[in-house]
Coordinates of C-alpha atoms and ligand atoms in Angstrom, one line a residue:
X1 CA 9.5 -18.9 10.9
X2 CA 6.4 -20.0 8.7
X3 CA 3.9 -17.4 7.2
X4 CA 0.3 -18.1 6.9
X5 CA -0.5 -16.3 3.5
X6 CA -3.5 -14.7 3.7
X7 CA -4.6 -15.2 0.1
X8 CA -6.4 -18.6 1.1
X9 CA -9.5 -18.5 -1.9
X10 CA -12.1 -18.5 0.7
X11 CA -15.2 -17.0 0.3
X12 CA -15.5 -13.4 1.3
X13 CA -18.7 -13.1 3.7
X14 CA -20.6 -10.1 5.1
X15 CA -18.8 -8.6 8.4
X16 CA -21.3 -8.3 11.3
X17 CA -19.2 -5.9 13.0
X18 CA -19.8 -3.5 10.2
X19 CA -23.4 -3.9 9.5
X20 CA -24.2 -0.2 11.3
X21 CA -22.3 1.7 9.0
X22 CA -23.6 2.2 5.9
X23 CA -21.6 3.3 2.9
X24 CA -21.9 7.4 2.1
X25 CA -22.1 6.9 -1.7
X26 CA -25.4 5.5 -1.9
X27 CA -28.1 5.0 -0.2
X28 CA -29.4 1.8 -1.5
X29 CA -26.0 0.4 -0.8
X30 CA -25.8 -1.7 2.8
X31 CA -22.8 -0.5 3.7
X32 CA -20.9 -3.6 2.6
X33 CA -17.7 -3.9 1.3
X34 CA -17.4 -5.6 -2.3
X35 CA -17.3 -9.3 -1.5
X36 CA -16.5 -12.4 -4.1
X37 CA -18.6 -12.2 -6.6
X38 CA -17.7 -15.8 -7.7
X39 CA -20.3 -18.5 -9.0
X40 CA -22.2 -20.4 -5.6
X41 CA -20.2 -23.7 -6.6
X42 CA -16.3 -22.2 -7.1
X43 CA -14.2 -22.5 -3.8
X44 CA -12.2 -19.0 -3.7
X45 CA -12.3 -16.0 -5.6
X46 CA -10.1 -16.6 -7.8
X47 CA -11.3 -14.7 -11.0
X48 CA -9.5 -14.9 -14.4
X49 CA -7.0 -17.3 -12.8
X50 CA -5.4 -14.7 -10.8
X51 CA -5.2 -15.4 -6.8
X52 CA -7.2 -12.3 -5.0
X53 CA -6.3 -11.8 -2.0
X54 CA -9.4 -12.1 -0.9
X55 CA -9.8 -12.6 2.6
X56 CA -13.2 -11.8 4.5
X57 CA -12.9 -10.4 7.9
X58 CA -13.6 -13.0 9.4
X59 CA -11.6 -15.5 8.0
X60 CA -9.1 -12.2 8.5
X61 CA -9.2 -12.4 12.2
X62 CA -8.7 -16.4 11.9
X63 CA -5.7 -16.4 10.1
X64 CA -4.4 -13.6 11.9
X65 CA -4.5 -15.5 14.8
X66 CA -2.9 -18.3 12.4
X67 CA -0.4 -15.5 11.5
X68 CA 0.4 -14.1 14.7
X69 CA 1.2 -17.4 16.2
X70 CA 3.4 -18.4 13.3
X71 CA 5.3 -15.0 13.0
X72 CA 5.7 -14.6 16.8
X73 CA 8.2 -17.9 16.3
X74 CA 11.4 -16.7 17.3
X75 CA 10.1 -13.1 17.8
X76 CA 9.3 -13.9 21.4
X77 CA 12.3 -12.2 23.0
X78 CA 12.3 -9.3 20.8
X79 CA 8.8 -8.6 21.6
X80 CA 8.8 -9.1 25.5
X81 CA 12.3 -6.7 25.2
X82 CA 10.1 -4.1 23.5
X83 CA 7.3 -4.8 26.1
X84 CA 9.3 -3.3 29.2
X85 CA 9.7 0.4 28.7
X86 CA 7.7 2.8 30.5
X87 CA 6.5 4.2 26.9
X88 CA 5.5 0.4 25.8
X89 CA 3.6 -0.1 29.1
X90 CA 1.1 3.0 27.8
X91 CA 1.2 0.9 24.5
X92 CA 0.7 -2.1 26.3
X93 CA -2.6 -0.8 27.7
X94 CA -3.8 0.2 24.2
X95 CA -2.6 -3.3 23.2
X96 CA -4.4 -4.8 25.2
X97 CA -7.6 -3.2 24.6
X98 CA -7.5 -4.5 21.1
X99 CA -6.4 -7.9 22.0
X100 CA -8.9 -8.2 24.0
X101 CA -11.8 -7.1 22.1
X102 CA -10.3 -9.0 19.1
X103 CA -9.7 -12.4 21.1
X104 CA -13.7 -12.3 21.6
X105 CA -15.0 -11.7 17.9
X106 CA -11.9 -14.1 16.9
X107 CA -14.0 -17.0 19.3
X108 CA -16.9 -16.5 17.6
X109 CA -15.4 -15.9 14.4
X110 CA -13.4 -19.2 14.5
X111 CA -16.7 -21.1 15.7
X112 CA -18.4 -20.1 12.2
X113 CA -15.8 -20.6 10.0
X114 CA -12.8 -22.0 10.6
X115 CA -13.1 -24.9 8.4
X116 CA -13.3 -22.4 5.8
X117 CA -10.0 -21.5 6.6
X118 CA -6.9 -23.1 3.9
X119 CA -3.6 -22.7 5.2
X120 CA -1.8 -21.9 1.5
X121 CA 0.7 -24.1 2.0
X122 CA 2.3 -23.0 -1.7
X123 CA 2.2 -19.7 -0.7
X124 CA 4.3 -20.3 2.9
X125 CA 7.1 -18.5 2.7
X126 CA 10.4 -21.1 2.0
X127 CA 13.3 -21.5 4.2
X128 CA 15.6 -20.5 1.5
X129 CA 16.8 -17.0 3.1
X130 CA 20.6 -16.6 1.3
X131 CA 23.3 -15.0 3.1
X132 CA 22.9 -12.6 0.6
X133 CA 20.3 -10.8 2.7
X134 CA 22.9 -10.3 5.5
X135 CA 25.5 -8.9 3.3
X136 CA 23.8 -6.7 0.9
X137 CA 24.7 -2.5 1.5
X138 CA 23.1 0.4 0.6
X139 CA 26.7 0.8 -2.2
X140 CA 26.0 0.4 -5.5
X141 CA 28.7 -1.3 -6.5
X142 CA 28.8 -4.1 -3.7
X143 CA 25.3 -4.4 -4.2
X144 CA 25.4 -5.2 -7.8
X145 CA 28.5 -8.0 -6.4
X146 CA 25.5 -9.9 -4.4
X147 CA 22.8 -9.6 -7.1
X148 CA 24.6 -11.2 -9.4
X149 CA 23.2 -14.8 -10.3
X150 CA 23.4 -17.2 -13.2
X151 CA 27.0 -16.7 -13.4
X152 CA 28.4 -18.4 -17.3
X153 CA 31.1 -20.0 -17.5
X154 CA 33.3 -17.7 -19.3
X155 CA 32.4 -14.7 -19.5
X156 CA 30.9 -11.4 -17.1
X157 CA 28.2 -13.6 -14.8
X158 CA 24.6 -12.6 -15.9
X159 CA 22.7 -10.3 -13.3
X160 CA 19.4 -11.9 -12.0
X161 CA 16.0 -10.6 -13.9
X162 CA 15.0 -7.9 -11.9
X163 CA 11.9 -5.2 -11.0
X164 CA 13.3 -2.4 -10.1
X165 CA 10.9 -0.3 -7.3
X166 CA 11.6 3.4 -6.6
X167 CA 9.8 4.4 -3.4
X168 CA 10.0 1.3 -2.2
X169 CA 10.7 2.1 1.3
X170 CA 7.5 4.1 1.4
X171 CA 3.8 3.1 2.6
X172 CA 2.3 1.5 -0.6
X173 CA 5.8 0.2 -2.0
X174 CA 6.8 -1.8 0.5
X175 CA 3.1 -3.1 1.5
X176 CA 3.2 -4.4 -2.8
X177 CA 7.0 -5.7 -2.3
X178 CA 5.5 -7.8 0.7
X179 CA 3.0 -8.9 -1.1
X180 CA 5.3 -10.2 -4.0
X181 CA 7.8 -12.0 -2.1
X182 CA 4.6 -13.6 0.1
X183 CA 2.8 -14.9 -3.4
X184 CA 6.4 -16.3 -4.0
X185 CA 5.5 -16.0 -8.1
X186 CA 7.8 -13.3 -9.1
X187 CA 10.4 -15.4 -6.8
X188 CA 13.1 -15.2 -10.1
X189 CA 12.6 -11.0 -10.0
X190 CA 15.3 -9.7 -7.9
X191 CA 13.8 -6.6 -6.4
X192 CA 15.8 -3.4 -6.3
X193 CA 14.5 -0.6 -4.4
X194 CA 15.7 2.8 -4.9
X195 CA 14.4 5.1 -2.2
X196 CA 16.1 8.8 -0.9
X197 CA 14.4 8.0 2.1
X198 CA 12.5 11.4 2.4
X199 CA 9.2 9.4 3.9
X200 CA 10.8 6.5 5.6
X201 CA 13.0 5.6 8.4
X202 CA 16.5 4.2 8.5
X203 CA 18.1 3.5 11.7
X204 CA 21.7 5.1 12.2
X205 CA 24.0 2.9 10.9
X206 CA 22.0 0.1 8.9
X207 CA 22.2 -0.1 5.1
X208 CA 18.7 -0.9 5.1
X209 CA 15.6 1.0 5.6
X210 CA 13.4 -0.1 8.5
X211 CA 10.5 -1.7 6.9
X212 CA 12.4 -3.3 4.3
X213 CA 14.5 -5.3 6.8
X214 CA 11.5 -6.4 8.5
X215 CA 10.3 -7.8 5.2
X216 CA 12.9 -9.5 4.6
X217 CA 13.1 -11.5 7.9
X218 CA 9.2 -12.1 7.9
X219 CA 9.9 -13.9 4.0
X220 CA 13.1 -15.1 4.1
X221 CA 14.0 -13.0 1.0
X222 CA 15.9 -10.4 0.3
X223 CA 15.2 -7.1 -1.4
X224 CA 18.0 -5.5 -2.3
X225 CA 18.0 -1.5 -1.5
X226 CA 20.0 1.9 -2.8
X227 CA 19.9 5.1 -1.6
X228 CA 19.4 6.6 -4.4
X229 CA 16.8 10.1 -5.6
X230 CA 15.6 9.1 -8.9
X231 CA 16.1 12.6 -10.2
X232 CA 20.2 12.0 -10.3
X233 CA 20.7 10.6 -13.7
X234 CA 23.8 9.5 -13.2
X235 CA 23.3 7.1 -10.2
X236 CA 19.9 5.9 -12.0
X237 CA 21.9 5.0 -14.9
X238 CA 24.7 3.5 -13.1
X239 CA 22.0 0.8 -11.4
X240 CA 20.3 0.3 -15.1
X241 CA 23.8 -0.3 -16.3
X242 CA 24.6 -2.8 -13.6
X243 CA 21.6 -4.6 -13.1
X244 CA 19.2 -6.6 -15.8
X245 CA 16.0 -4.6 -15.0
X246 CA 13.1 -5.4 -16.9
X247 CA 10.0 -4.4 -15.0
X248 CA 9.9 -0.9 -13.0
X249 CA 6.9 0.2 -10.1
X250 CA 7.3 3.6 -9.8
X251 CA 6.0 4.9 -6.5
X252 CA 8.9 7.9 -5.4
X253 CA 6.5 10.7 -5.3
X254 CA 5.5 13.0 -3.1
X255 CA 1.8 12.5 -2.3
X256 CA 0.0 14.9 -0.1
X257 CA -2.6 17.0 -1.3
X258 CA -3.3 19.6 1.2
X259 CA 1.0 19.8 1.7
X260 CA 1.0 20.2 -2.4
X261 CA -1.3 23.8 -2.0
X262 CA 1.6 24.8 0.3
X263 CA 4.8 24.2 -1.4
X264 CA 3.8 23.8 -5.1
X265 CA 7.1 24.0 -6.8
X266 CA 8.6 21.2 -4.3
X267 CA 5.5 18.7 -5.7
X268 CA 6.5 19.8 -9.6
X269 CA 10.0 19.2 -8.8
X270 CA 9.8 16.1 -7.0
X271 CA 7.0 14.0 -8.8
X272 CA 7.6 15.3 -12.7
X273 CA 11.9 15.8 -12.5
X274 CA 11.9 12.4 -10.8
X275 CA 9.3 10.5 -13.5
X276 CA 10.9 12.4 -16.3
X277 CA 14.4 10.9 -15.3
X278 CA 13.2 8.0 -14.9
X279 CA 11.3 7.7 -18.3
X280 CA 14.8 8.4 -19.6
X281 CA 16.8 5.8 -18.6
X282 CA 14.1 3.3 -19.0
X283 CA 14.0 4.3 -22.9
X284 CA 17.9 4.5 -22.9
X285 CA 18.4 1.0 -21.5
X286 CA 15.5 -0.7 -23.5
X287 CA 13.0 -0.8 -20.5
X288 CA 9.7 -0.6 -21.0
X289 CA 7.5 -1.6 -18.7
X290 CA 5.8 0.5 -16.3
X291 CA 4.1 0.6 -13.5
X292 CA 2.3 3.9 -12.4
X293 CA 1.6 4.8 -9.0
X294 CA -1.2 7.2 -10.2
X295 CA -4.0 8.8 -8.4
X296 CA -8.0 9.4 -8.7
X297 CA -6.9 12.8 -8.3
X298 CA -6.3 13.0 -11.6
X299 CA -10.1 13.1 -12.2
X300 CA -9.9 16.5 -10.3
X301 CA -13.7 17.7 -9.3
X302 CA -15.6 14.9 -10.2
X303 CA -18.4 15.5 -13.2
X304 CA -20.3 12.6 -12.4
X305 CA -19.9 9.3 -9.9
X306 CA -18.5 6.8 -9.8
X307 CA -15.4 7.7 -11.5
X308 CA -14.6 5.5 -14.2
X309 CA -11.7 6.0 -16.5
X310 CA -13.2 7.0 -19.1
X311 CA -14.1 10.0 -16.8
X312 CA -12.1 13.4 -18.3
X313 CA -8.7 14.0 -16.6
X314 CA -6.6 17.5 -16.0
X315 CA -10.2 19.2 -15.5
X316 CA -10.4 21.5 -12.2
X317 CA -7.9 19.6 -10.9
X318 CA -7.7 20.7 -7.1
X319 CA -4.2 20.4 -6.4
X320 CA -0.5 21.0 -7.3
X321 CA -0.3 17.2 -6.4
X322 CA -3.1 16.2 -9.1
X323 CA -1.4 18.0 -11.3
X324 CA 1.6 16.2 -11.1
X325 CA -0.2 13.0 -11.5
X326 CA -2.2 14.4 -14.1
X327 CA 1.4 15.6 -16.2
X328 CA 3.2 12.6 -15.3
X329 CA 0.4 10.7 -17.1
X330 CA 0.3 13.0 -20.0
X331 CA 4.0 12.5 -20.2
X332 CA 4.0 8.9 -20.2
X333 CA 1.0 8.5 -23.0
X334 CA 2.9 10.7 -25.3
X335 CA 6.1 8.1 -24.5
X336 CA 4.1 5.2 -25.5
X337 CA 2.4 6.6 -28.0
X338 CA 6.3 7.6 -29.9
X339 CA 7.1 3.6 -29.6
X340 CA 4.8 0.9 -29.7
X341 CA 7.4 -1.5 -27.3
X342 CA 6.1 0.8 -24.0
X343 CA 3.7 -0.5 -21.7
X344 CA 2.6 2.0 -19.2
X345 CA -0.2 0.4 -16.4
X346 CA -1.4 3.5 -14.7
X347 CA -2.7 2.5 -11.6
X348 CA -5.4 5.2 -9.9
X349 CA -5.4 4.5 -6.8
X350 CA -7.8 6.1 -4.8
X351 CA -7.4 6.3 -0.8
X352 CA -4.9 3.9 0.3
X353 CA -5.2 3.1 4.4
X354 CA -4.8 0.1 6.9
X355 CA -1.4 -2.5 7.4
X356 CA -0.1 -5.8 6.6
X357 CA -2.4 -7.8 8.9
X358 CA 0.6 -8.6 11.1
X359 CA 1.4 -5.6 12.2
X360 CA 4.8 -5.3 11.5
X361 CA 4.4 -3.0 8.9
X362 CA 2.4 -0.1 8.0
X363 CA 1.9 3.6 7.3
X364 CA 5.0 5.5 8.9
X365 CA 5.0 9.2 7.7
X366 CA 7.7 11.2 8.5
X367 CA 6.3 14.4 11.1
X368 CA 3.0 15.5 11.2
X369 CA 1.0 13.0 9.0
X370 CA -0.8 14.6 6.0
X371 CA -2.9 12.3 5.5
X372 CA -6.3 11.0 7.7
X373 CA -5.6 7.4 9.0
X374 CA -2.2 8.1 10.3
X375 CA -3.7 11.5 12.4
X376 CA -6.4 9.4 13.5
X377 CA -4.0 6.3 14.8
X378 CA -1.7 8.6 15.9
X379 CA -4.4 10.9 17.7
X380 CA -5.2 6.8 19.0
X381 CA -2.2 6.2 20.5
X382 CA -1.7 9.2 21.9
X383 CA 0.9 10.7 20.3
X384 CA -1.4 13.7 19.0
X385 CA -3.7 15.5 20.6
X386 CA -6.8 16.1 18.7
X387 CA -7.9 15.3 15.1
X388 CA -9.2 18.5 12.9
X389 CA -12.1 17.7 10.9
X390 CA -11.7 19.8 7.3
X391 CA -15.1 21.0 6.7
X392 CA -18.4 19.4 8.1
X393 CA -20.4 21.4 5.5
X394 CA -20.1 19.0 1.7
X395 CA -23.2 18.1 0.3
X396 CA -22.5 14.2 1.8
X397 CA -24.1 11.8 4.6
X398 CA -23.2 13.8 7.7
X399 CA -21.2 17.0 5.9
X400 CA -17.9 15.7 6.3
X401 CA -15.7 14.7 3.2
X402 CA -16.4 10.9 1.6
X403 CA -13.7 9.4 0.2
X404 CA -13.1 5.2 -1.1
X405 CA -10.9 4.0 1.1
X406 CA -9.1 1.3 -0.1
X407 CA -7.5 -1.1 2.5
X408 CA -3.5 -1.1 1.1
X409 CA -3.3 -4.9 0.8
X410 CA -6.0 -5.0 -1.3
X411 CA -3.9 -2.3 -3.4
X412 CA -0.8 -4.5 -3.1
X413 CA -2.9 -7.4 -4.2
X414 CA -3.6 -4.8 -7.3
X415 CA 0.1 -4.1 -8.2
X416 CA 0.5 -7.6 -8.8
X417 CA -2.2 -8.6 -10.7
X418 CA -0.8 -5.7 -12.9
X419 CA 3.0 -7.3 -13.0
X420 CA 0.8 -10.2 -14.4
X421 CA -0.9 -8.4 -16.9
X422 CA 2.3 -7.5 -18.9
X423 CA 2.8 -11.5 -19.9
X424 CA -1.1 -11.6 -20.6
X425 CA -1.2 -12.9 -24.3
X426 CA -4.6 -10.5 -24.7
X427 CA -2.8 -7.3 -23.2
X428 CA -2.4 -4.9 -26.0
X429 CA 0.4 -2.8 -24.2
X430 CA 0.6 0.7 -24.5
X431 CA -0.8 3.3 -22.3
X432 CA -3.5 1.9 -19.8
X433 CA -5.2 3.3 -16.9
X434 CA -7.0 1.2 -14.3
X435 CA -8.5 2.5 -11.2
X436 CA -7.9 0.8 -7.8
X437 CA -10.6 1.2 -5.4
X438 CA -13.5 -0.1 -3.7
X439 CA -16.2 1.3 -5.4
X440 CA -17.4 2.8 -1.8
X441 CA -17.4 5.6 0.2
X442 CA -17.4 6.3 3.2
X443 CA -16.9 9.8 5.2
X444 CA -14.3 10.8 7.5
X445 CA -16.8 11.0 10.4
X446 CA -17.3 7.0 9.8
X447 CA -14.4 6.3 9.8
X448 CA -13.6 7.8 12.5
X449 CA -16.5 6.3 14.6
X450 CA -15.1 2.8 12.9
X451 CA -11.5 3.4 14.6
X452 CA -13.2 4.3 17.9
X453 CA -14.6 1.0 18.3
X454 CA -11.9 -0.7 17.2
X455 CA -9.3 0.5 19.2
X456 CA -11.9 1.3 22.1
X457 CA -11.3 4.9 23.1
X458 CA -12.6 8.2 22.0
X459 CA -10.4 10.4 19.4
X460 CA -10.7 14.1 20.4
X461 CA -12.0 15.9 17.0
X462 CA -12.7 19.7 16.1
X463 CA -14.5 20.9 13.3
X464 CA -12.6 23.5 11.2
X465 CA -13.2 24.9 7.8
X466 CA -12.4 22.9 4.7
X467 CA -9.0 22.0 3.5
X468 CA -7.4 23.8 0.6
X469 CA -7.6 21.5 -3.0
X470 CA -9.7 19.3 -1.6
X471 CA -13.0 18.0 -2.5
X472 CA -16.2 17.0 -1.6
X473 CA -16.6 13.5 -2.7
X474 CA -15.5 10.6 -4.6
X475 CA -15.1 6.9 -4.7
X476 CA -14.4 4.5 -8.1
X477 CA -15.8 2.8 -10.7
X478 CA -13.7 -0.8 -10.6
X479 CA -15.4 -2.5 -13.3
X480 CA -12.0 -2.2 -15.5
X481 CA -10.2 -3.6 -13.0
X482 CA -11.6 -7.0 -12.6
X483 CA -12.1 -7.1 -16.2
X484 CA -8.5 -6.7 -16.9
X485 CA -7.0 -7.2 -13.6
X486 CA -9.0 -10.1 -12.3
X487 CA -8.8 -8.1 -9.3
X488 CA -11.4 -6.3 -7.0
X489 CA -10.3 -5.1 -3.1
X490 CA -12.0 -7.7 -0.7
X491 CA -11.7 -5.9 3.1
X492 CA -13.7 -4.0 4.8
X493 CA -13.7 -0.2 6.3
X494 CA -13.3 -2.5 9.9
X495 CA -10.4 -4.4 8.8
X496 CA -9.1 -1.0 7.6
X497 CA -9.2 0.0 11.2
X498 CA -8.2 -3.3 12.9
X499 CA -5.1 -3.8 11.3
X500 CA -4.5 -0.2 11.4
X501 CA -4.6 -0.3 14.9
X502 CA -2.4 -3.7 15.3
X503 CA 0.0 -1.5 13.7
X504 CA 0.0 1.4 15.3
X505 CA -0.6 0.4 19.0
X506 CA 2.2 -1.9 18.7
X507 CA 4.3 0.5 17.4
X508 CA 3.5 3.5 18.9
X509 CA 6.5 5.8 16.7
X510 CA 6.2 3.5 13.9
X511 CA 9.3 2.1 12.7
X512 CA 11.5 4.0 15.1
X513 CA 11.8 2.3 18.7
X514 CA 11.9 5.9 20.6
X515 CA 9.7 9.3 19.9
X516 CA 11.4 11.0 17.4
X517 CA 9.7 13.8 18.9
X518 CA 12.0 13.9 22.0
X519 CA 15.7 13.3 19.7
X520 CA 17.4 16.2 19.6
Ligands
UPG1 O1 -6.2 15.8 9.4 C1 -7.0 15.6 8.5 C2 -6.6 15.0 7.3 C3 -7.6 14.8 6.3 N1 -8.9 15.1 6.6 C4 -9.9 14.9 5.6 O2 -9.9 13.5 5.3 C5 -10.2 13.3 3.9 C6 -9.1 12.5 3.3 O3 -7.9 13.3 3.3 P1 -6.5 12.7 3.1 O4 -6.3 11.5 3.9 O5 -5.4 13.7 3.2 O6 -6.5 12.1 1.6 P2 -6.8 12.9 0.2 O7 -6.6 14.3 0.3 O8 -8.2 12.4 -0.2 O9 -5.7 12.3 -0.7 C7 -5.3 11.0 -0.6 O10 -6.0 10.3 -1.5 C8 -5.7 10.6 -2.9 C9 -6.6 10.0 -3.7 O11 -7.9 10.4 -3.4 C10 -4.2 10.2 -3.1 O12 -3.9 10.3 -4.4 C11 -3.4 11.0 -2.1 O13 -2.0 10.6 -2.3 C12 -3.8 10.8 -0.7 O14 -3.1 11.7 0.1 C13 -10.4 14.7 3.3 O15 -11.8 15.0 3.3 C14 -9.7 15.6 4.3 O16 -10.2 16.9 4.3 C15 -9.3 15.7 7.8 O17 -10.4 16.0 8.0 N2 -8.3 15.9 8.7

């Protein structure tokens, strides 16, 4: 099986599908999403030498197509097995909806610009799958066996250079290990994720979680996964001990904001025990670079918009959650400010939605979601009821809350422009804090009207009164970002939706194959 990789250096273009929905942040602004910015005669956005991502909707829905055709190699039978239960028939329906409104704007689309299209040919993923991938368990011990590479001649065999991720079986994690092992240029990085799988899904019996063997059979690389709670010190240490770990992203966290009001302590305990830890055996094991999973919610009520980051943090935070963010920042700017080896990239992300355009993976939160997209898609699909609105009275476009939502490959596109920016011979180190966003906003009511007309059916909304801890509006500032980053998030609020929607339509319970809802 042969991936297309999306990250083809064509030029992003304005999406006609989106042109009624103007942004909420400004009302000069067209409603378009930041597109290339490159000079008339380049061919890609490339800026800074670092490959975007960037791929416009429209060439989106081309290599899709591209994409599904070369990922559905081999994956026939699986799919038409799926395809015959009475539960997949309702999905079918939805399925086809999409397909079908998609196949028309991919005709059109193609017309214009497919010979815009590159194939990346460097970037297909290689036959080079090792057994490894079949034999790896969730045992430390046996794991560290298959890891091992470079063996010397006489002496202990040399463990492969590794990035360790913790929460890597989680929504942005996995989304930025897929987009590593599709790039292919961390390809001599062993990834080792550490997950306690509170937020993700492993079937009964595997050694994997879900997502991550999906990964691996789309690449044809293996990641190699512990169970493991970052907060045990002693398991943590074990895998620094065993392993030759040199980079860490640290996503394990728990992350949502109206949940945080609720059960404060659990948020304190979770996010700062689990980073504290983890700063620990980094500095005991001579690690030291970093990779934050932060949050605009550090910025707490915004003073002024856009938030840059050079906008005061810890101020009226909103949430137990921002404050975790918040300390777990403080935390690691006092670490590298005791040694000047640290380098800390804290990445402030600001509302991460959407799914790998193929989707096979995507957002898969464990119970009621928190969080808006997966209500929505869920609402979609039919496995909830009715969205609730959380106040239709802030001071925005239409009184509903505005938020930048930021499409999650974009932000995976982000956490590897950062890996980058350790080896940069201009990156100073130390503590650094880059926002990922889009620099637009949009409200909840548009995107909801944006999922409608993607997935083609009406989602069932009631207005209630605001949510606890949350706020009113915000969106970033992303100037530092492609100054530093060479980076800047390329797809639109109705990519968001459409590969949302391939996601979730096609797998109705996510990663699970029957409704957890009806297991015992
Ligand atoms: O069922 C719902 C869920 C949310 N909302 C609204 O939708 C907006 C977005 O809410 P949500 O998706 O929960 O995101 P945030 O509370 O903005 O927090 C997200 O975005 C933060 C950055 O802004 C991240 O740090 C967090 O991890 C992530 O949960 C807010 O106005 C909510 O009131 C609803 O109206 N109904």
């Amino acid at each position: 099986m042969a991936l297309v990789n999306g990250h083809n250096g064509n030029r992003a273009t304005r999406n006609r599908r989106e042109e009624d929905v103007p942004a909420a942040n400004n009302e000069d602004n067209d409603g378009e999403a930041p597109v290339y910015i490159g000079d008339e005669n380049d061919d890609g956005p490339m800026i800074n030498g670092f490959i975007n991502g960037v791929v416009n909707d429209v060439v989106n829905d081309v290599v899709h197509e591209i994409n599904e055709e070369a990922a559905m190699e081999g994956n026939e039978d699986e799919e038409e097995e799926s395809g015959g239960s009475g539960d997949n028939e309702q999905n079918g329906d939805n399925t086809d909806n999409v397909a079908d409104e998609n196949e028309g704007d991919a005709d059109v689309d193609n017309d214009q610009n497919v010979e815009n299209v590159q194939i990346d040919n460097d970037a297909e993923v290689v036959e080079n799958a090792s057994d490894e991938g079949e034999t790896a368990t969730g045992n430390v011990s046996e794991e560290v066996d298959v890891a091992m590479g470079n063996a010397s001649d006489d002496s202990e065999p040399v463990p492969r250079r590794a990035i360790l991720v913790t929460g890597g079986a989680g929504y942005v994690g996995s989304h930025t290990i897929m987009n590593l092992l599709e790039r292919g240029e961390h390809d001599d990085l062993d990834i080792i994720v550490v997950d306690n799988l509170s937020n993700s899904y492993m079937e009964e019996g595997e050694q994997k979680p879900a997502v991550l063997k999906i990964i691996e059979e789309m690449t044809h690389k293996q990641v190699h996964f512990f169970k493991i709670d970052i907060r045990d010190k002693e398991d943590l240490n074990s895998l620094f001990n065993e392993n030759n770990i040199e980079f860490v992203y640290h996503f394990a966290a728990l992350k949502a904001v109206g949940q945080s009001v609720v059960k404060p302590l659990e948020y304190h305990r979770a996010n700062l025990t689990a980073t504290i830890t983890l700063l620990e055996v980094m500095r005991d094991h001579g690690v030291n670079k970093l990779i934050y999973s932060s949050s605009c919610t550090v910025y707490g009520e915004p003073a002024y918009l856009p938030l840059d980051e050079e906008h005061p943090t810890g101020r009226n935070l909103t949430s137990p959650y921002g404050k975790t963010k918040y300390f777990c920042e403080e935390i690691m700017k006092d670490v590298c400010a005791s040694d000047p080896k640290w380098s800390v990239i804290s990445l402030r992300y600001f509302n991460p939605v959407g799914a790998h355009r193929s989707g096979k993976i995507g957002e898969d939160p464990e119970g009621i979601p928190n969080n808006l997209m997966p209500y929505i898609s869920q609402v979609a699909v039919g496995r909830l009821n009715r969205l609730l609105v959380y106040g239709d009275d802030y001071d925005t476009i239409d009184g509903t809350g505005v938020r930048d939502f930021i499409h999650v490959e974009d932000l995976a596109d982000g956490h590897v422009c950062a890996l980058k920016l350790f080896s940069s011979p201009t990156f100073e180190g130390g503590f650094t804090p880059i926002n990922l966003g889009t620099g637009t906003g949009y409200s909840v009511m548009q995107l909801i009207t944006m999922f409608e007309r993607v997935c083609g059916r009406k989602i069932p909304t009631s207005v209630v009164g605001r949510r606890e801890g949350d706020i009113g509006t915000n969106y970033a500032e992303v100037n530092l970002a492609k100054k530093l980053l060479g980076w800047y998030a390329v797809r639109t609020l109705y990519t968001i939706c459409d590969d949302t929607w391939r996601w979730q339509s096609a797998n109705p319970y996510g990663f699970r194959k029957t409704n957890p809802d009806d297991e015992d």
